[in-house]
Every structure is written in C-alpha cells, then in structure tokens.
PDB file of C-alpha atoms in Angstrom:
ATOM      1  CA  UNK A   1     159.742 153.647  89.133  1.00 46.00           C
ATOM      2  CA  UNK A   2     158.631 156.777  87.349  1.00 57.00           C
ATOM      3  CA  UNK A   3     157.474 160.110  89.445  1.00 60.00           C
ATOM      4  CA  UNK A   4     154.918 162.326  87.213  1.00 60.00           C
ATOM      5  CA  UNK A   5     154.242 165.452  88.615  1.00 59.00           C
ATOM      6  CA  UNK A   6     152.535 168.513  87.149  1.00 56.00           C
ATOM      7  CA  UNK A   7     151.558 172.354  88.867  1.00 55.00           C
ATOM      8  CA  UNK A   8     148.567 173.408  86.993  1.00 56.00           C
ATOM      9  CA  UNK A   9     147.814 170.255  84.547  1.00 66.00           C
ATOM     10  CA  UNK A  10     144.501 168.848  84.414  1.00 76.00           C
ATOM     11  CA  UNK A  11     142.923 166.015  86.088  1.00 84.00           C
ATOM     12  CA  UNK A  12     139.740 164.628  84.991  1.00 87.00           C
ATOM     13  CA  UNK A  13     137.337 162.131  86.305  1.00 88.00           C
ATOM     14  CA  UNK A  14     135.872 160.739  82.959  1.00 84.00           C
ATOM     15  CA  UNK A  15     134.944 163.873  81.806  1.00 84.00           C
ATOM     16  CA  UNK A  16     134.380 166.244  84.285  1.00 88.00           C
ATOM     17  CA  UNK A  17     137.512 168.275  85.366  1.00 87.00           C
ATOM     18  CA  UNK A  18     138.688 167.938  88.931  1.00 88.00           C
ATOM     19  CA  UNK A  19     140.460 171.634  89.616  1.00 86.00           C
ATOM     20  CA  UNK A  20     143.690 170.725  91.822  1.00 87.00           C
ATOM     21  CA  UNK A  21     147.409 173.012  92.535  1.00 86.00           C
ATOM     22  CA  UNK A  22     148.857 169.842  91.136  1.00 84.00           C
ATOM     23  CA  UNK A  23     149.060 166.168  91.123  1.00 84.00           C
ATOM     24  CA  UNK A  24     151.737 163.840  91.140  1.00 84.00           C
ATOM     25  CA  UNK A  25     151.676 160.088  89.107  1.00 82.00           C
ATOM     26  CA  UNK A  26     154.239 157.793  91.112  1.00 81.00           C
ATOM     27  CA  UNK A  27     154.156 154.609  89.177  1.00 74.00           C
ATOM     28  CA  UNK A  28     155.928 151.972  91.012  1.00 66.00           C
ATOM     29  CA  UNK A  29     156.494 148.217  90.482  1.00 63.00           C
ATOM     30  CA  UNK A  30     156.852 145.168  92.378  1.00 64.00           C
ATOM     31  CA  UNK A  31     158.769 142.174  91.023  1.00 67.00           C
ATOM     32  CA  UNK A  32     157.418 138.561  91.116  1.00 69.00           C
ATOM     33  CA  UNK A  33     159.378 135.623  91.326  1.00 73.00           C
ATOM     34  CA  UNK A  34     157.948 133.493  88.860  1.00 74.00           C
ATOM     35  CA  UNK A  35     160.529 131.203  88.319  1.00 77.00           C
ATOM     36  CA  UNK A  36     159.375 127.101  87.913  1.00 77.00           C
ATOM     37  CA  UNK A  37     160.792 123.993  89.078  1.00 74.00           C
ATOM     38  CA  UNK A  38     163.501 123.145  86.735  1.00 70.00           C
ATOM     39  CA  UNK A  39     164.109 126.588  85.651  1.00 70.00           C
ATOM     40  CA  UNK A  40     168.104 127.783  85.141  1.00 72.00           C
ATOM     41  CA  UNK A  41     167.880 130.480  86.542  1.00 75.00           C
ATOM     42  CA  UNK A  42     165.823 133.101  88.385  1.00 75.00           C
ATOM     43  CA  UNK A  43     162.955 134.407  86.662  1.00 71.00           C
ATOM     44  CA  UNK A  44     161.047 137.558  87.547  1.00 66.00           C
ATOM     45  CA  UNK A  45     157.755 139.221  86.424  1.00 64.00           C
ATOM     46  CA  UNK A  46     156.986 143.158  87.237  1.00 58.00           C
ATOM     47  CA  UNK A  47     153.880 143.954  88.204  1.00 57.00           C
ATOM     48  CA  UNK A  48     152.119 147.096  89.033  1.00 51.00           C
ATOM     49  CA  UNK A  49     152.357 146.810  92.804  1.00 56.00           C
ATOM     50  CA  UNK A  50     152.425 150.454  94.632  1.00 67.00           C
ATOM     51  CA  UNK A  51     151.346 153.197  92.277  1.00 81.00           C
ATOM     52  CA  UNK A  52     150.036 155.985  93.397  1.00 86.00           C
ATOM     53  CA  UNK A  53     148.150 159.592  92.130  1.00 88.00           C
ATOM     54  CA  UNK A  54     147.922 162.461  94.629  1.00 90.00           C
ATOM     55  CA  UNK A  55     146.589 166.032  94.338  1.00 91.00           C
ATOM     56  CA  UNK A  56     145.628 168.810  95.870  1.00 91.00           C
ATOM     57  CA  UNK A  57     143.387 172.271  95.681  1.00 90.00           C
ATOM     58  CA  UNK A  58     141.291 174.578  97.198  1.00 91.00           C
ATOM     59  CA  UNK A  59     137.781 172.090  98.230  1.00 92.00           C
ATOM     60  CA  UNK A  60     134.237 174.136  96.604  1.00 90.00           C
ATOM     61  CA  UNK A  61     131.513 172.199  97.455  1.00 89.00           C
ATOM     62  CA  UNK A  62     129.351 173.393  94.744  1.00 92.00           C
ATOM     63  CA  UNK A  63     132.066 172.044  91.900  1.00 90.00           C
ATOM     64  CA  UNK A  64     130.429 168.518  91.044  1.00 92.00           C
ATOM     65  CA  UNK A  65     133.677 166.523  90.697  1.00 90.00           C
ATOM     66  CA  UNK A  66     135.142 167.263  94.352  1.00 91.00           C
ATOM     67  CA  UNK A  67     131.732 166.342  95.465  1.00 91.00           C
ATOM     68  CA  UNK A  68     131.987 163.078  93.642  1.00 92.00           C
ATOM     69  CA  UNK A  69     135.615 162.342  94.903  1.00 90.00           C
ATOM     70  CA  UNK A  70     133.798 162.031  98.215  1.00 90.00           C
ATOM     71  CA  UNK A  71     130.969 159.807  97.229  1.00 92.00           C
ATOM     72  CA  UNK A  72     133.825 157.338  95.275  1.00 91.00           C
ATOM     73  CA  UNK A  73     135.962 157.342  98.828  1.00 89.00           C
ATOM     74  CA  UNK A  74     133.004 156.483 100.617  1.00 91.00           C
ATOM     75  CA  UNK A  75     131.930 153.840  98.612  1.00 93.00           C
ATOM     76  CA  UNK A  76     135.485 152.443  97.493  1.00 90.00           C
ATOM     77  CA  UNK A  77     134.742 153.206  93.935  1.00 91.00           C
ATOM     78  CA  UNK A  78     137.286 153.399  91.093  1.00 91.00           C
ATOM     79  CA  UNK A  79     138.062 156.932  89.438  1.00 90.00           C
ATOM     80  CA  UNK A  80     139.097 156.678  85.768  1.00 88.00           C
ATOM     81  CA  UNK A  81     140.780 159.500  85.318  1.00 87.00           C
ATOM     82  CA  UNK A  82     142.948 161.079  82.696  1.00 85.00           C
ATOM     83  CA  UNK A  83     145.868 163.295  83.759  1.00 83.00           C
ATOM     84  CA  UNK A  84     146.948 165.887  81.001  1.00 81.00           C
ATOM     85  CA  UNK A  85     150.323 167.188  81.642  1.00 77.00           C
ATOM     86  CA  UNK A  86     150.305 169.398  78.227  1.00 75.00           C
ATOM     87  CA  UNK A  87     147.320 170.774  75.936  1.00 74.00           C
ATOM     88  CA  UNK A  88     143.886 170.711  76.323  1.00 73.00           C
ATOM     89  CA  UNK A  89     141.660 167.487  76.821  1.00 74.00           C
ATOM     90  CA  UNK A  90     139.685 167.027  73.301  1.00 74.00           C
ATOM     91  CA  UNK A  91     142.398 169.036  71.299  1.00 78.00           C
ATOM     92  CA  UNK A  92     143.895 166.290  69.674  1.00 78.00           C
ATOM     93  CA  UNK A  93     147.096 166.935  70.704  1.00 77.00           C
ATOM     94  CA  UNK A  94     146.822 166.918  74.740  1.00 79.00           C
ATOM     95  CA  UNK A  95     149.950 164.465  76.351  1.00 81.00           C
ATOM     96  CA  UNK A  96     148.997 163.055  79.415  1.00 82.00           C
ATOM     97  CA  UNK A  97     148.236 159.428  81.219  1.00 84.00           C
ATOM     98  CA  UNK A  98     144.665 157.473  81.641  1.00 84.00           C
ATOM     99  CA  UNK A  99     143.918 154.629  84.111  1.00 86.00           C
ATOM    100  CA  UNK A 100     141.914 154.283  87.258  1.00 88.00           C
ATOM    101  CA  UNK A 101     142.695 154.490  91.041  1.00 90.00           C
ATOM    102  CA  UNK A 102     141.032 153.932  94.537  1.00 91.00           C
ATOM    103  CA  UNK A 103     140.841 156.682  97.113  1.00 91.00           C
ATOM    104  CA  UNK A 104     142.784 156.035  99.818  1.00 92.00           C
ATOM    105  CA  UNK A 105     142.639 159.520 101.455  1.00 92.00           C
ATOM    106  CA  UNK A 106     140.784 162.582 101.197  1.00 91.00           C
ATOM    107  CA  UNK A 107     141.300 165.169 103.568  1.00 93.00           C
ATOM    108  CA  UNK A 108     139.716 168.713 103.993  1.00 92.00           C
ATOM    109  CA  UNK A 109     141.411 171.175 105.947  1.00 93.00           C
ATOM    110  CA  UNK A 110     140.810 175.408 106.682  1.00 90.00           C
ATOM    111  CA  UNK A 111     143.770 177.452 105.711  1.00 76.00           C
ATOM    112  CA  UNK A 112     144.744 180.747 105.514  1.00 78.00           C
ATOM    113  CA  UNK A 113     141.776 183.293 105.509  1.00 83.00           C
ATOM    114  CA  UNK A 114     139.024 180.239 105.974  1.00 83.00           C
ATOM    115  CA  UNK A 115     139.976 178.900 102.494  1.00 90.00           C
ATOM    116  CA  UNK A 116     139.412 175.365 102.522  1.00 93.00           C
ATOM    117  CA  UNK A 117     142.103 172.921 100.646  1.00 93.00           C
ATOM    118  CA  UNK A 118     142.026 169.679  99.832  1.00 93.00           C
ATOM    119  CA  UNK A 119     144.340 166.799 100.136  1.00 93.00           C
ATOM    120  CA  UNK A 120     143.770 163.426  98.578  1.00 93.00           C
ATOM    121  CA  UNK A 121     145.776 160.030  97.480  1.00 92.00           C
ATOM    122  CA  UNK A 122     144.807 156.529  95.491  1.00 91.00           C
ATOM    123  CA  UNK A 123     146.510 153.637  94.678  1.00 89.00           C
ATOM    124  CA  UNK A 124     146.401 152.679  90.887  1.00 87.00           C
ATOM    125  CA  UNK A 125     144.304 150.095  90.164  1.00 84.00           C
ATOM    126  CA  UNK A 126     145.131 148.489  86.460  1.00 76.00           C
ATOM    127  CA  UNK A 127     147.163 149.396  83.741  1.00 77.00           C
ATOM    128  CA  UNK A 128     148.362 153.000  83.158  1.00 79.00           C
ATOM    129  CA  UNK A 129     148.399 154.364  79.296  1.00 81.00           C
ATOM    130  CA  UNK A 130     150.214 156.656  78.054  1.00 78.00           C
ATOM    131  CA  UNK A 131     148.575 158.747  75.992  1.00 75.00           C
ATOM    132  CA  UNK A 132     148.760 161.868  72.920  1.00 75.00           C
ATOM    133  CA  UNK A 133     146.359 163.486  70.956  1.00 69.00           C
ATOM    134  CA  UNK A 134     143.568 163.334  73.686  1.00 63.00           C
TER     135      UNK A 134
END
C-alpha cells in the first residue's frame, strides 16, 4: 500500500482546480485468491480494493468546483481528477496521479473566526496512473 500526501499540491476535477490545505492518495490493495482446481499451489491476484483520496480547505461557495463536489456526492457521481504533487498542470513537466473516485464524505464545518472548512473522502474507483509532463 502506498500513502501520497501533499500540503499545497493541486487537485483538479477535469480541469477546474479544487483549492484544498492538502490531500492525501492512500492506494491500497486487496488480494484475490484465484487459484483453480488442480493448481500447485496458491495463486493470488491484487486488486484495487480500498483506495482512498481525502482533502481538505477552507469551503467558498462562489468557487465552482467545491460547488460541484456537492452536486457529484449527491448524485454518486465519479470525479476524475488529477492530483499534481510538483509543477504546474499544462506545463509539461507537472508529476502527479490521474484516476477517478466516489464521494464518500463531504463535510462543512465553522472554524475559527466563522471561516468555514471543508472535509471530504472517496474511494478510488478504477485504475490510478501515474503521471509526468502534465
């Protein structure tokens, strides 16, 4: 299992940026038995079982992608997002991760001084790429 985790990296939602503190990739993996009848010996297959992406950041209603975040939880959609850990998105030389997850959770919560801050989790849903010169 791998643990990605970035303070002040970009995540996008196809193209639009979604601001976050940071975000954390937790790719984990369940292993199959997928051994047949007659078979030697044990056989297993991994497969992407229990990945997760989280983030957080300060919630503005008026910034289109935290907006949509809502509207995907609400209707189960997928987000296919891109998660740059280094670089900028378009620079051709950006690292970073693309796939897609479903919301899980997405809370909002008033902090310190009536600032508003966001809290929200998916499991992976497909393959995750790794990815340079985005």
């Amino acid at each position: 299992m791998a643990k990605l985790k970035g303070i002040n990296c970009k995540l996008y939602d196809g193209s639009d940026v979604i601001p976050t503190k940071d975000w954390t990739l937790d790719e984990g993996m369940d292993l199959q038995d997928t051994t047949d009848q007659g078979d030697a010996s044990t056989e297993w297959t991994a497969m992407l079982g229990n990945g997760t992406v989280s983030f957080t950041g300060y919630w503005d209603p008026a910034v289109s992608a935290h907006t949509a975040l809502v509207t995907k939880i609400r209707a189960g959609t997928a987000v296919s997002f891109t998660g740059i850990f280094s670089g900028t998105k378009g620079s051709g030389s950006a690292i970073g991760v693309t796939g897609s997850f479903i919301l899980e959770k997405f809370t909002r919560k008033t902090a310190v001084k009536g600032i508003v801050e966001f809290d929200a989790r998916g499991k992976v849903s497909g393959a995750l790429t790794d990815a340079t010169n985005l």
